[in-house]
Amino acid sequence: MATQKGNIGITTENIFPVIKKFLYSDHEIFLREIVANAVDATQKLKTLAAKGEFKGELGELNVEVKIDADAGTLTVSDRGIGMTAEEIDRYINQIAFSGATDFLEKYKDDAATIIGHFGLGFYSTFMVSSRVDIITRSHREGAQAVKWSCDGTPEFTIEDAERSDRGTDIVLHIDDDNKEFLEKGRIEGLLSKYCRFLPIPVVFGKKTEWKDGTQVDTEEPNQINDTTPLWTKTPSTLTDEDYQKFYRDLYPMQDEPLFWIHLNVDYPFNLTGVLYFPKIKNNIEVHRNKIQLYCNQVFVTDSVENIVPDFLTLLHGVIDSPDIPLNVSRSYLQSDRNVKKISQYITKKVADRLNGIFKNDREQFEQKWDDLKLFIHYGILSEQDFYDKAKNFALLKDIEGKYYTYDEYREATKEAQTDKDGNLICLYTNDREAQFAHVEAATAKGYNVLLLDGQLDAPLVSELERKWEKTRFVRVDSDTVERLIQKDDKTVSEADEQVRANLSTVFKTMLPKVEKVDFQVDATAMGEEAQPVVITQSEYMRRMKEMAQLQQGMAFYGEMPDMYSLVLNTDHRLVKQVNDELNTSLADRLAPIDAELRGLNARRQAIETAQQNTKSEDLTEAEKADRKQVNDDIAVQEKLREEALADYARTNKLVPQLIDLALLQNGLLRGEALNAFVKRSVELI
């Protein structure tokens, strides 16, 4: 034929759908596209042969990738359907007029494995090439081989060429900015990434072996891919070892998976794949983005957060679907109906699989719970509907290693752990060793203590409190054991109140300064056998600070100091000893102060009673001055009282010793205070 010249047809009618459908953010994608096109051409030929429309010998149907560094070319060759000059003009010169779309329409019942849909993939080659040549010969009998060339402008040439066999060579003349694509290692890595499971053999060079201390080529072609990966096979033909081997191939450095799900659905969408449950102890981020997304065995991405719910991104494995739009915006993915259906289907399959294992082999499920709970808790927290599916198999574990479903736990603890207001109090520890004394005190009273030491357990308990009626989760060190679950209202006598006030002031004056820690001091009767001093931590503030580590919007809680209470046991002999010595040594000094305070408090009570029906603005200046004077006089006497108690505290070595023992038990005694404690302990011994 005579040399033909012309311009590539680019019109608004066909370019805008292309812009909408395809967004290439990485130049390396070109290799996936042209190898996939070569696979398509081969699959088309196999489809025609199966229908009897191609009578010739199929022969060996490989796709071959070659590098010629000297010539600066990368070539992808196939022995597929090939093209005539007219087909080049139709499918190459008209951008986005896809041959695959045309072919699919004609052979829609037989050509399910055709990858390309929009015809843009070929033009990704110009991202890395100064010129691209197509040398092709149609499978049709008597077809003339032709060569198409283009330098990335709308101008092209088509001319007759020499090619003895059907098929196509795509020859990329790599430009100066992309010489990396002439390196063997780079291309081999990309083929392994994108073409590892293509359905047609992809060959790149020769296999190598060690010989005389060096790596040398053999005569055997180096096939990159497995054409029949595990997810394409019927589950009944596979063994556990098959699934485990495939997992090891995908993730060679990972622990063995807990179990897996084989996906296989063809209505109302097409989806195949295998999803594995990995062992997840902690650190969610490390385990994300391990699901590989394929389209008819062509690798697309391992970022599937817009295709599956967020918590399912912790799973590992493969999803393969031709129904997921692959090169569009995230907003498109989020609104696409097929994507939503696939997401819902996978969520249901995961929940059904977990529920099935729990029902059929609860012992095995419990053994794997510690490796599985982070995934399930993430689902409960992030997916509104997942709680309803998970509540029947999600477990709680107590410190004795016994497992409960949510309903089982509430039933087992409701009698002993319901407070005076009818609230179920679920006690827990997140560190049994650090909170040992509190755990021991709670179990001694017959309470059940849960072990909640997971990365997401802090937000989980807040979520369960919202889901369960009249239920609170309380860490065992958030209060004294007597006050963790209050069964009745207790009244305190005036004399006991004075003892508590005196002791609280004495101990407060001796508290060491701890950076970013605030202490309150309290005193209460806890029984003679309980510890003399117990440190508790505010449940609310501690939980808010834990949540701040997970949610950026709560970061201000993370900057606030830790809130602790130093609780004195007024029943313990050592605390009683401090109180007795206080009363003895300060009797003469406190007597006139207390007498003056009684008189002043009585005076203030009389003034408040007289003025209770008068608005503040209606009081006379004399009445206001009278009230201010009595309050000032009370403040003076209270200051004198505090000074007396502080003077006593500084002479009593038992007070700082008891404080330091409590701080030491809670890991809060450090630096200078720890050194002082050691010296004092030696002196006391």
PDB file of C-alpha atoms in Angstrom, residues 345-606:
ATOM      1  CA  TYR A 345     -21.358  -7.659  50.207  1.00  0.00           C
ATOM      2  CA  ILE A 346     -17.814  -7.952  51.558  1.00  0.00           C
ATOM      3  CA  THR A 347     -18.880  -6.620  54.964  1.00  0.00           C
ATOM      4  CA  LYS A 348     -21.666  -9.190  55.146  1.00  0.00           C
ATOM      5  CA  LYS A 349     -19.372 -12.026  54.043  1.00  0.00           C
ATOM      6  CA  VAL A 350     -16.815 -11.066  56.689  1.00  0.00           C
ATOM      7  CA  ALA A 351     -19.452 -10.905  59.430  1.00  0.00           C
ATOM      8  CA  ASP A 352     -21.002 -14.207  58.331  1.00  0.00           C
ATOM      9  CA  ARG A 353     -17.597 -15.894  58.282  1.00  0.00           C
ATOM     10  CA  LEU A 354     -16.740 -14.695  61.797  1.00  0.00           C
ATOM     11  CA  ASN A 355     -20.157 -15.666  63.109  1.00  0.00           C
ATOM     12  CA  GLY A 356     -19.876 -19.095  61.492  1.00  0.00           C
ATOM     13  CA  ILE A 357     -16.495 -19.802  63.095  1.00  0.00           C
ATOM     14  CA  PHE A 358     -17.785 -18.609  66.470  1.00  0.00           C
ATOM     15  CA  LYS A 359     -20.857 -20.842  66.326  1.00  0.00           C
ATOM     16  CA  ASN A 360     -19.121 -23.915  64.935  1.00  0.00           C
ATOM     17  CA  ASP A 361     -15.873 -23.791  66.901  1.00  0.00           C
ATOM     18  CA  ARG A 362     -16.028 -21.298  69.758  1.00  0.00           C
ATOM     19  CA  GLU A 363     -12.877 -22.699  71.349  1.00  0.00           C
ATOM     20  CA  GLN A 364     -10.846 -21.936  68.209  1.00  0.00           C
ATOM     21  CA  PHE A 365     -12.437 -18.490  67.980  1.00  0.00           C
ATOM     22  CA  GLU A 366     -11.501 -17.703  71.590  1.00  0.00           C
ATOM     23  CA  GLN A 367      -7.919 -18.859  71.017  1.00  0.00           C
ATOM     24  CA  LYS A 368      -7.612 -16.368  68.149  1.00  0.00           C
ATOM     25  CA  TRP A 369      -9.510 -13.553  69.824  1.00  0.00           C
ATOM     26  CA  ASP A 370      -6.473 -11.539  70.939  1.00  0.00           C
ATOM     27  CA  ASP A 371      -5.221 -11.455  67.335  1.00  0.00           C
ATOM     28  CA  LEU A 372      -8.677 -10.682  65.980  1.00  0.00           C
ATOM     29  CA  LYS A 373     -10.236  -8.240  68.429  1.00  0.00           C
ATOM     30  CA  LEU A 374      -8.582  -5.083  67.059  1.00  0.00           C
ATOM     31  CA  PHE A 375     -10.173  -5.718  63.677  1.00  0.00           C
ATOM     32  CA  ILE A 376     -13.638  -6.370  65.157  1.00  0.00           C
ATOM     33  CA  HIS A 377     -13.431  -3.383  67.508  1.00  0.00           C
ATOM     34  CA  TYR A 378     -12.406  -1.154  64.603  1.00  0.00           C
ATOM     35  CA  GLY A 379     -15.459  -2.363  62.688  1.00  0.00           C
ATOM     36  CA  ILE A 380     -17.774  -1.671  65.622  1.00  0.00           C
ATOM     37  CA  LEU A 381     -16.364   1.843  66.019  1.00  0.00           C
ATOM     38  CA  SER A 382     -16.190   2.850  62.366  1.00  0.00           C
ATOM     39  CA  GLU A 383     -19.142   1.095  60.706  1.00  0.00           C
ATOM     40  CA  GLN A 384     -22.576   1.881  62.115  1.00  0.00           C
ATOM     41  CA  ASP A 385     -24.185  -1.380  60.970  1.00  0.00           C
ATOM     42  CA  PHE A 386     -21.311  -3.676  61.911  1.00  0.00           C
ATOM     43  CA  TYR A 387     -22.142  -3.613  65.632  1.00  0.00           C
ATOM     44  CA  ASP A 388     -25.475  -5.318  64.952  1.00  0.00           C
ATOM     45  CA  LYS A 389     -23.639  -8.092  63.113  1.00  0.00           C
ATOM     46  CA  ALA A 390     -20.729  -8.332  65.545  1.00  0.00           C
ATOM     47  CA  LYS A 391     -22.514  -8.185  68.904  1.00  0.00           C
ATOM     48  CA  ASN A 392     -23.232 -11.931  68.766  1.00  0.00           C
ATOM     49  CA  PHE A 393     -19.589 -12.962  68.356  1.00  0.00           C
ATOM     50  CA  ALA A 394     -17.593 -10.043  69.805  1.00  0.00           C
ATOM     51  CA  LEU A 395     -16.047 -11.128  73.096  1.00  0.00           C
ATOM     52  CA  LEU A 396     -14.947  -9.688  76.420  1.00  0.00           C
ATOM     53  CA  LYS A 397     -12.135 -11.406  78.331  1.00  0.00           C
ATOM     54  CA  ASP A 398     -11.669 -11.179  82.095  1.00  0.00           C
ATOM     55  CA  ILE A 399      -8.391 -11.318  84.003  1.00  0.00           C
ATOM     56  CA  GLU A 400      -8.816 -15.055  84.542  1.00  0.00           C
ATOM     57  CA  GLY A 401      -8.877 -15.638  80.781  1.00  0.00           C
ATOM     58  CA  LYS A 402     -12.602 -16.429  80.592  1.00  0.00           C
ATOM     59  CA  TYR A 403     -14.481 -15.177  77.522  1.00  0.00           C
ATOM     60  CA  TYR A 404     -18.014 -13.785  77.387  1.00  0.00           C
ATOM     61  CA  THR A 405     -20.273 -12.509  74.661  1.00  0.00           C
ATOM     62  CA  TYR A 406     -21.770  -9.142  75.485  1.00  0.00           C
ATOM     63  CA  ASP A 407     -25.044 -10.684  76.633  1.00  0.00           C
ATOM     64  CA  GLU A 408     -23.262 -13.382  78.640  1.00  0.00           C
ATOM     65  CA  TYR A 409     -21.177 -10.826  80.489  1.00  0.00           C
ATOM     66  CA  ARG A 410     -24.099  -8.635  81.463  1.00  0.00           C
ATOM     67  CA  GLU A 411     -26.017 -11.636  82.711  1.00  0.00           C
ATOM     68  CA  ALA A 412     -23.042 -12.945  84.726  1.00  0.00           C
ATOM     69  CA  THR A 413     -22.306  -9.654  86.507  1.00  0.00           C
ATOM     70  CA  LYS A 414     -25.660  -7.928  86.932  1.00  0.00           C
ATOM     71  CA  GLU A 415     -26.319  -9.254  90.450  1.00  0.00           C
ATOM     72  CA  ALA A 416     -22.974  -8.352  92.035  1.00  0.00           C
ATOM     73  CA  GLN A 417     -22.136  -5.249  90.018  1.00  0.00           C
ATOM     74  CA  THR A 418     -25.357  -3.226  89.821  1.00  0.00           C
ATOM     75  CA  ASP A 419     -25.158  -0.023  91.870  1.00  0.00           C
ATOM     76  CA  LYS A 420     -27.780   1.731  93.970  1.00  0.00           C
ATOM     77  CA  ASP A 421     -29.123   3.576  90.899  1.00  0.00           C
ATOM     78  CA  GLY A 422     -29.594   0.398  88.855  1.00  0.00           C
ATOM     79  CA  ASN A 423     -26.499   0.904  86.681  1.00  0.00           C
ATOM     80  CA  LEU A 424     -24.387  -2.091  85.713  1.00  0.00           C
ATOM     81  CA  ILE A 425     -20.753  -1.253  86.519  1.00  0.00           C
ATOM     82  CA  CYS A 426     -18.277  -3.108  84.292  1.00  0.00           C
ATOM     83  CA  LEU A 427     -14.893  -3.042  85.995  1.00  0.00           C
ATOM     84  CA  TYR A 428     -11.761  -3.380  83.893  1.00  0.00           C
ATOM     85  CA  THR A 429      -8.002  -3.060  83.885  1.00  0.00           C
ATOM     86  CA  ASN A 430      -5.804  -2.216  80.930  1.00  0.00           C
ATOM     87  CA  ASP A 431      -2.607  -3.294  82.727  1.00  0.00           C
ATOM     88  CA  ARG A 432      -3.006  -6.007  85.315  1.00  0.00           C
ATOM     89  CA  GLU A 433       0.541  -5.678  86.635  1.00  0.00           C
ATOM     90  CA  ALA A 434       0.489  -1.890  86.998  1.00  0.00           C
ATOM     91  CA  GLN A 435      -2.960  -1.947  88.636  1.00  0.00           C
ATOM     92  CA  PHE A 436      -2.421  -5.160  90.573  1.00  0.00           C
ATOM     93  CA  ALA A 437      -3.449  -3.819  94.005  1.00  0.00           C
ATOM     94  CA  HIS A 438      -6.697  -2.387  92.625  1.00  0.00           C
ATOM     95  CA  VAL A 439      -7.469  -5.608  90.725  1.00  0.00           C
ATOM     96  CA  GLU A 440      -6.784  -7.670  93.855  1.00  0.00           C
ATOM     97  CA  ALA A 441      -9.077  -5.460  95.947  1.00  0.00           C
ATOM     98  CA  ALA A 442     -11.897  -5.719  93.389  1.00  0.00           C
ATOM     99  CA  THR A 443     -11.688  -9.502  93.029  1.00  0.00           C
ATOM    100  CA  ALA A 444     -11.560  -9.860  96.821  1.00  0.00           C
ATOM    101  CA  LYS A 445     -15.011  -8.236  96.932  1.00  0.00           C
ATOM    102  CA  GLY A 446     -16.290 -10.755  94.376  1.00  0.00           C
ATOM    103  CA  TYR A 447     -16.254  -8.404  91.407  1.00  0.00           C
ATOM    104  CA  ASN A 448     -15.396  -9.552  87.890  1.00  0.00           C
ATOM    105  CA  VAL A 449     -12.586  -7.535  86.278  1.00  0.00           C
ATOM    106  CA  LEU A 450     -12.233  -7.404  82.496  1.00  0.00           C
ATOM    107  CA  LEU A 451      -8.887  -7.154  80.730  1.00  0.00           C
ATOM    108  CA  LEU A 452      -9.171  -4.359  78.149  1.00  0.00           C
ATOM    109  CA  ASP A 453      -5.610  -3.769  76.953  1.00  0.00           C
ATOM    110  CA  GLY A 454      -6.179  -3.294  73.211  1.00  0.00           C
ATOM    111  CA  GLN A 455      -5.347  -0.263  71.105  1.00  0.00           C
ATOM    112  CA  LEU A 456      -9.035   0.612  70.589  1.00  0.00           C
ATOM    113  CA  ASP A 457     -10.441  -0.442  73.962  1.00  0.00           C
ATOM    114  CA  ALA A 458     -10.686   3.136  75.263  1.00  0.00           C
ATOM    115  CA  PRO A 459     -13.105   4.283  72.533  1.00  0.00           C
ATOM    116  CA  LEU A 460     -14.771   0.856  72.569  1.00  0.00           C
ATOM    117  CA  VAL A 461     -15.974   1.190  76.170  1.00  0.00           C
ATOM    118  CA  SER A 462     -17.455   4.596  75.348  1.00  0.00           C
ATOM    119  CA  GLU A 463     -19.247   3.059  72.365  1.00  0.00           C
ATOM    120  CA  LEU A 464     -20.595   0.176  74.463  1.00  0.00           C
ATOM    121  CA  GLU A 465     -21.838   2.632  77.090  1.00  0.00           C
ATOM    122  CA  ARG A 466     -23.856   4.299  74.323  1.00  0.00           C
ATOM    123  CA  LYS A 467     -25.195   0.972  73.053  1.00  0.00           C
ATOM    124  CA  TRP A 468     -26.034  -0.633  76.404  1.00  0.00           C
ATOM    125  CA  GLU A 469     -28.684   0.840  78.651  1.00  0.00           C
ATOM    126  CA  LYS A 470     -27.725   1.863  82.203  1.00  0.00           C
ATOM    127  CA  THR A 471     -24.148   0.635  81.931  1.00  0.00           C
ATOM    128  CA  ARG A 472     -20.836   2.254  82.833  1.00  0.00           C
ATOM    129  CA  PHE A 473     -17.302   0.972  82.318  1.00  0.00           C
ATOM    130  CA  VAL A 474     -15.001   1.893  85.204  1.00  0.00           C
ATOM    131  CA  ARG A 475     -11.299   1.142  85.448  1.00  0.00           C
ATOM    132  CA  VAL A 476     -10.400  -0.454  88.771  1.00  0.00           C
ATOM    133  CA  ASP A 477      -7.954   2.302  89.717  1.00  0.00           C
ATOM    134  CA  SER A 478     -10.438   5.129  89.164  1.00  0.00           C
ATOM    135  CA  ASP A 479     -11.633   5.022  92.793  1.00  0.00           C
ATOM    136  CA  THR A 480     -11.345   3.052  95.999  1.00  0.00           C
ATOM    137  CA  VAL A 481     -12.927  -0.369  95.841  1.00  0.00           C
ATOM    138  CA  GLU A 482     -15.683   0.695  98.273  1.00  0.00           C
ATOM    139  CA  ARG A 483     -16.733   3.505  95.951  1.00  0.00           C
ATOM    140  CA  LEU A 484     -16.367   1.746  92.580  1.00  0.00           C
ATOM    141  CA  ILE A 485     -19.855   0.271  92.891  1.00  0.00           C
ATOM    142  CA  GLN A 486     -21.870   2.207  95.454  1.00  0.00           C
ATOM    143  CA  LYS A 487     -24.673   0.120  96.882  1.00  0.00           C
ATOM    144  CA  ASP A 488     -26.102   2.777  99.236  1.00  0.00           C
ATOM    145  CA  ASP A 489     -25.706   6.392 100.333  1.00  0.00           C
ATOM    146  CA  LYS A 490     -23.309   6.894 103.228  1.00  0.00           C
ATOM    147  CA  THR A 491     -23.444   9.751 105.688  1.00  0.00           C
ATOM    148  CA  VAL A 492     -20.391  11.174 107.431  1.00  0.00           C
ATOM    149  CA  SER A 493     -20.525  12.604 110.961  1.00  0.00           C
ATOM    150  CA  GLU A 494     -19.199  16.069 111.737  1.00  0.00           C
ATOM    151  CA  ALA A 495     -16.386  14.541 113.820  1.00  0.00           C
ATOM    152  CA  ASP A 496     -15.384  12.215 110.969  1.00  0.00           C
ATOM    153  CA  GLU A 497     -15.528  15.157 108.576  1.00  0.00           C
ATOM    154  CA  GLN A 498     -13.069  17.056 110.761  1.00  0.00           C
ATOM    155  CA  VAL A 499     -10.695  14.060 110.863  1.00  0.00           C
ATOM    156  CA  ARG A 500     -10.828  13.798 107.072  1.00  0.00           C
ATOM    157  CA  ALA A 501     -10.183  17.516 106.664  1.00  0.00           C
ATOM    158  CA  ASN A 502      -7.205  17.455 109.047  1.00  0.00           C
ATOM    159  CA  LEU A 503      -5.592  14.419 107.432  1.00  0.00           C
ATOM    160  CA  SER A 504      -6.185  15.713 103.908  1.00  0.00           C
ATOM    161  CA  THR A 505      -4.438  18.990 104.723  1.00  0.00           C
ATOM    162  CA  VAL A 506      -1.482  17.248 106.417  1.00  0.00           C
ATOM    163  CA  PHE A 507      -0.861  14.897 103.501  1.00  0.00           C
ATOM    164  CA  LYS A 508      -1.482  17.525 100.825  1.00  0.00           C
ATOM    165  CA  THR A 509       1.299  19.732 102.174  1.00  0.00           C
ATOM    166  CA  MET A 510       3.828  16.900 101.703  1.00  0.00           C
ATOM    167  CA  LEU A 511       2.955  15.906  98.149  1.00  0.00           C
ATOM    168  CA  PRO A 512       5.965  16.201  95.806  1.00  0.00           C
ATOM    169  CA  LYS A 513       5.669  18.197  92.593  1.00  0.00           C
ATOM    170  CA  VAL A 514       5.181  15.883  89.589  1.00  0.00           C
ATOM    171  CA  GLU A 515       5.278  17.423  86.114  1.00  0.00           C
ATOM    172  CA  LYS A 516       1.881  17.536  84.337  1.00  0.00           C
ATOM    173  CA  VAL A 517       0.165  15.818  87.271  1.00  0.00           C
ATOM    174  CA  ASP A 518      -2.470  17.311  89.600  1.00  0.00           C
ATOM    175  CA  PHE A 519      -3.326  15.653  92.907  1.00  0.00           C
ATOM    176  CA  GLN A 520      -6.400  15.883  95.069  1.00  0.00           C
ATOM    177  CA  VAL A 521      -6.388  14.460  98.588  1.00  0.00           C
ATOM    178  CA  ASP A 522      -9.340  12.692 100.150  1.00  0.00           C
ATOM    179  CA  ALA A 523      -9.913  10.485 103.172  1.00  0.00           C
ATOM    180  CA  THR A 524     -12.430   7.716 103.697  1.00  0.00           C
ATOM    181  CA  ALA A 525     -12.940   4.547 105.714  1.00  0.00           C
ATOM    182  CA  MET A 526     -11.773   1.522 103.679  1.00  0.00           C
ATOM    183  CA  GLY A 527     -11.340  -1.139 106.360  1.00  0.00           C
ATOM    184  CA  GLU A 528      -8.372  -2.118 108.494  1.00  0.00           C
ATOM    185  CA  GLU A 529      -6.982  -4.586 105.937  1.00  0.00           C
ATOM    186  CA  ALA A 530      -6.932  -2.148 103.020  1.00  0.00           C
ATOM    187  CA  GLN A 531      -3.849  -0.106 102.105  1.00  0.00           C
ATOM    188  CA  PRO A 532      -3.199   3.048 104.186  1.00  0.00           C
ATOM    189  CA  VAL A 533      -2.933   5.264 101.103  1.00  0.00           C
ATOM    190  CA  VAL A 534      -4.394   4.518  97.662  1.00  0.00           C
ATOM    191  CA  ILE A 535      -3.905   6.521  94.472  1.00  0.00           C
ATOM    192  CA  THR A 536      -6.800   6.622  92.016  1.00  0.00           C
ATOM    193  CA  GLN A 537      -7.114   8.309  88.621  1.00  0.00           C
ATOM    194  CA  SER A 538     -10.130  10.190  87.336  1.00  0.00           C
ATOM    195  CA  GLU A 539     -12.037   7.925  84.931  1.00  0.00           C
ATOM    196  CA  TYR A 540     -13.380  10.805  82.865  1.00  0.00           C
ATOM    197  CA  MET A 541     -10.149  12.755  82.407  1.00  0.00           C
ATOM    198  CA  ARG A 542      -8.046   9.643  81.811  1.00  0.00           C
ATOM    199  CA  ARG A 543     -10.452   8.396  79.168  1.00  0.00           C
ATOM    200  CA  MET A 544     -10.551  11.787  77.452  1.00  0.00           C
ATOM    201  CA  LYS A 545      -6.744  11.842  77.320  1.00  0.00           C
ATOM    202  CA  GLU A 546      -6.722   8.329  75.838  1.00  0.00           C
ATOM    203  CA  MET A 547      -9.261   9.379  73.226  1.00  0.00           C
ATOM    204  CA  ALA A 548      -7.122  12.437  72.427  1.00  0.00           C
ATOM    205  CA  GLN A 549      -4.375  10.107  71.226  1.00  0.00           C
ATOM    206  CA  LEU A 550      -6.760   8.687  68.608  1.00  0.00           C
ATOM    207  CA  GLN A 551      -8.796  11.748  67.594  1.00  0.00           C
ATOM    208  CA  GLN A 552      -7.144  14.981  66.512  1.00  0.00           C
ATOM    209  CA  GLY A 553     -10.184  17.030  67.457  1.00  0.00           C
ATOM    210  CA  MET A 554      -9.661  16.125  71.120  1.00  0.00           C
ATOM    211  CA  ALA A 555      -5.953  17.029  71.206  1.00  0.00           C
ATOM    212  CA  PHE A 556      -6.507  19.722  73.862  1.00  0.00           C
ATOM    213  CA  TYR A 557      -7.270  16.983  76.408  1.00  0.00           C
ATOM    214  CA  GLY A 558      -3.822  15.561  75.758  1.00  0.00           C
ATOM    215  CA  GLU A 559      -2.251  18.832  76.936  1.00  0.00           C
ATOM    216  CA  MET A 560      -4.110  18.800  80.251  1.00  0.00           C
ATOM    217  CA  PRO A 561      -2.425  17.378  83.373  1.00  0.00           C
ATOM    218  CA  ASP A 562      -3.176  13.873  84.601  1.00  0.00           C
ATOM    219  CA  MET A 563      -5.677  13.948  87.467  1.00  0.00           C
ATOM    220  CA  TYR A 564      -5.016  11.700  90.482  1.00  0.00           C
ATOM    221  CA  SER A 565      -6.589  11.371  93.907  1.00  0.00           C
ATOM    222  CA  LEU A 566      -4.554  10.415  96.972  1.00  0.00           C
ATOM    223  CA  VAL A 567      -7.097   8.613  99.163  1.00  0.00           C
ATOM    224  CA  LEU A 568      -6.286   8.077 102.862  1.00  0.00           C
ATOM    225  CA  ASN A 569      -7.729   5.046 104.630  1.00  0.00           C
ATOM    226  CA  THR A 570      -8.961   6.381 107.983  1.00  0.00           C
ATOM    227  CA  ASP A 571      -9.374   2.794 109.243  1.00  0.00           C
ATOM    228  CA  HIS A 572      -5.714   1.858 108.792  1.00  0.00           C
ATOM    229  CA  ARG A 573      -3.551   1.850 111.926  1.00  0.00           C
ATOM    230  CA  LEU A 574      -0.799   3.995 110.367  1.00  0.00           C
ATOM    231  CA  VAL A 575      -3.239   6.702 109.272  1.00  0.00           C
ATOM    232  CA  LYS A 576      -4.867   6.532 112.708  1.00  0.00           C
ATOM    233  CA  GLN A 577      -1.390   6.928 114.217  1.00  0.00           C
ATOM    234  CA  VAL A 578      -0.816  10.085 112.166  1.00  0.00           C
ATOM    235  CA  ASN A 579      -4.182  11.438 113.304  1.00  0.00           C
ATOM    236  CA  ASP A 580      -3.572  10.590 116.971  1.00  0.00           C
ATOM    237  CA  GLU A 581      -0.128  12.218 116.953  1.00  0.00           C
ATOM    238  CA  LEU A 582      -1.622  15.230 115.192  1.00  0.00           C
ATOM    239  CA  ASN A 583      -4.273  15.655 117.886  1.00  0.00           C
ATOM    240  CA  THR A 584      -1.689  15.260 120.656  1.00  0.00           C
ATOM    241  CA  SER A 585       0.972  17.609 119.305  1.00  0.00           C
ATOM    242  CA  LEU A 586      -1.409  20.287 118.007  1.00  0.00           C
ATOM    243  CA  ALA A 587      -4.098  20.226 120.714  1.00  0.00           C
ATOM    244  CA  ASP A 588      -2.985  23.458 122.383  1.00  0.00           C
ATOM    245  CA  ARG A 589      -2.295  25.236 119.085  1.00  0.00           C
ATOM    246  CA  LEU A 590      -5.556  24.206 117.364  1.00  0.00           C
ATOM    247  CA  ALA A 591      -7.947  24.645 120.327  1.00  0.00           C
ATOM    248  CA  PRO A 592      -8.172  28.471 120.179  1.00  0.00           C
ATOM    249  CA  ILE A 593      -8.267  28.431 116.381  1.00  0.00           C
ATOM    250  CA  ASP A 594     -11.112  25.882 116.328  1.00  0.00           C
ATOM    251  CA  ALA A 595     -13.008  27.808 119.011  1.00  0.00           C
ATOM    252  CA  GLU A 596     -12.642  31.023 117.017  1.00  0.00           C
ATOM    253  CA  LEU A 597     -13.769  29.232 113.836  1.00  0.00           C
ATOM    254  CA  ARG A 598     -16.862  27.830 115.558  1.00  0.00           C
ATOM    255  CA  GLY A 599     -17.836  31.294 116.649  1.00  0.00           C
ATOM    256  CA  LEU A 600     -17.134  32.837 113.248  1.00  0.00           C
ATOM    257  CA  ASN A 601     -19.048  30.100 111.394  1.00  0.00           C
ATOM    258  CA  ALA A 602     -21.997  30.595 113.716  1.00  0.00           C
ATOM    259  CA  ARG A 603     -21.778  34.339 113.051  1.00  0.00           C
ATOM    260  CA  ARG A 604     -21.697  33.764 109.272  1.00  0.00           C
ATOM    261  CA  GLN A 605     -24.686  31.406 109.504  1.00  0.00           C
ATOM    262  CA  ALA A 606     -26.659  34.042 111.382  1.00  0.00           C
TER     263      ALA A 606
END
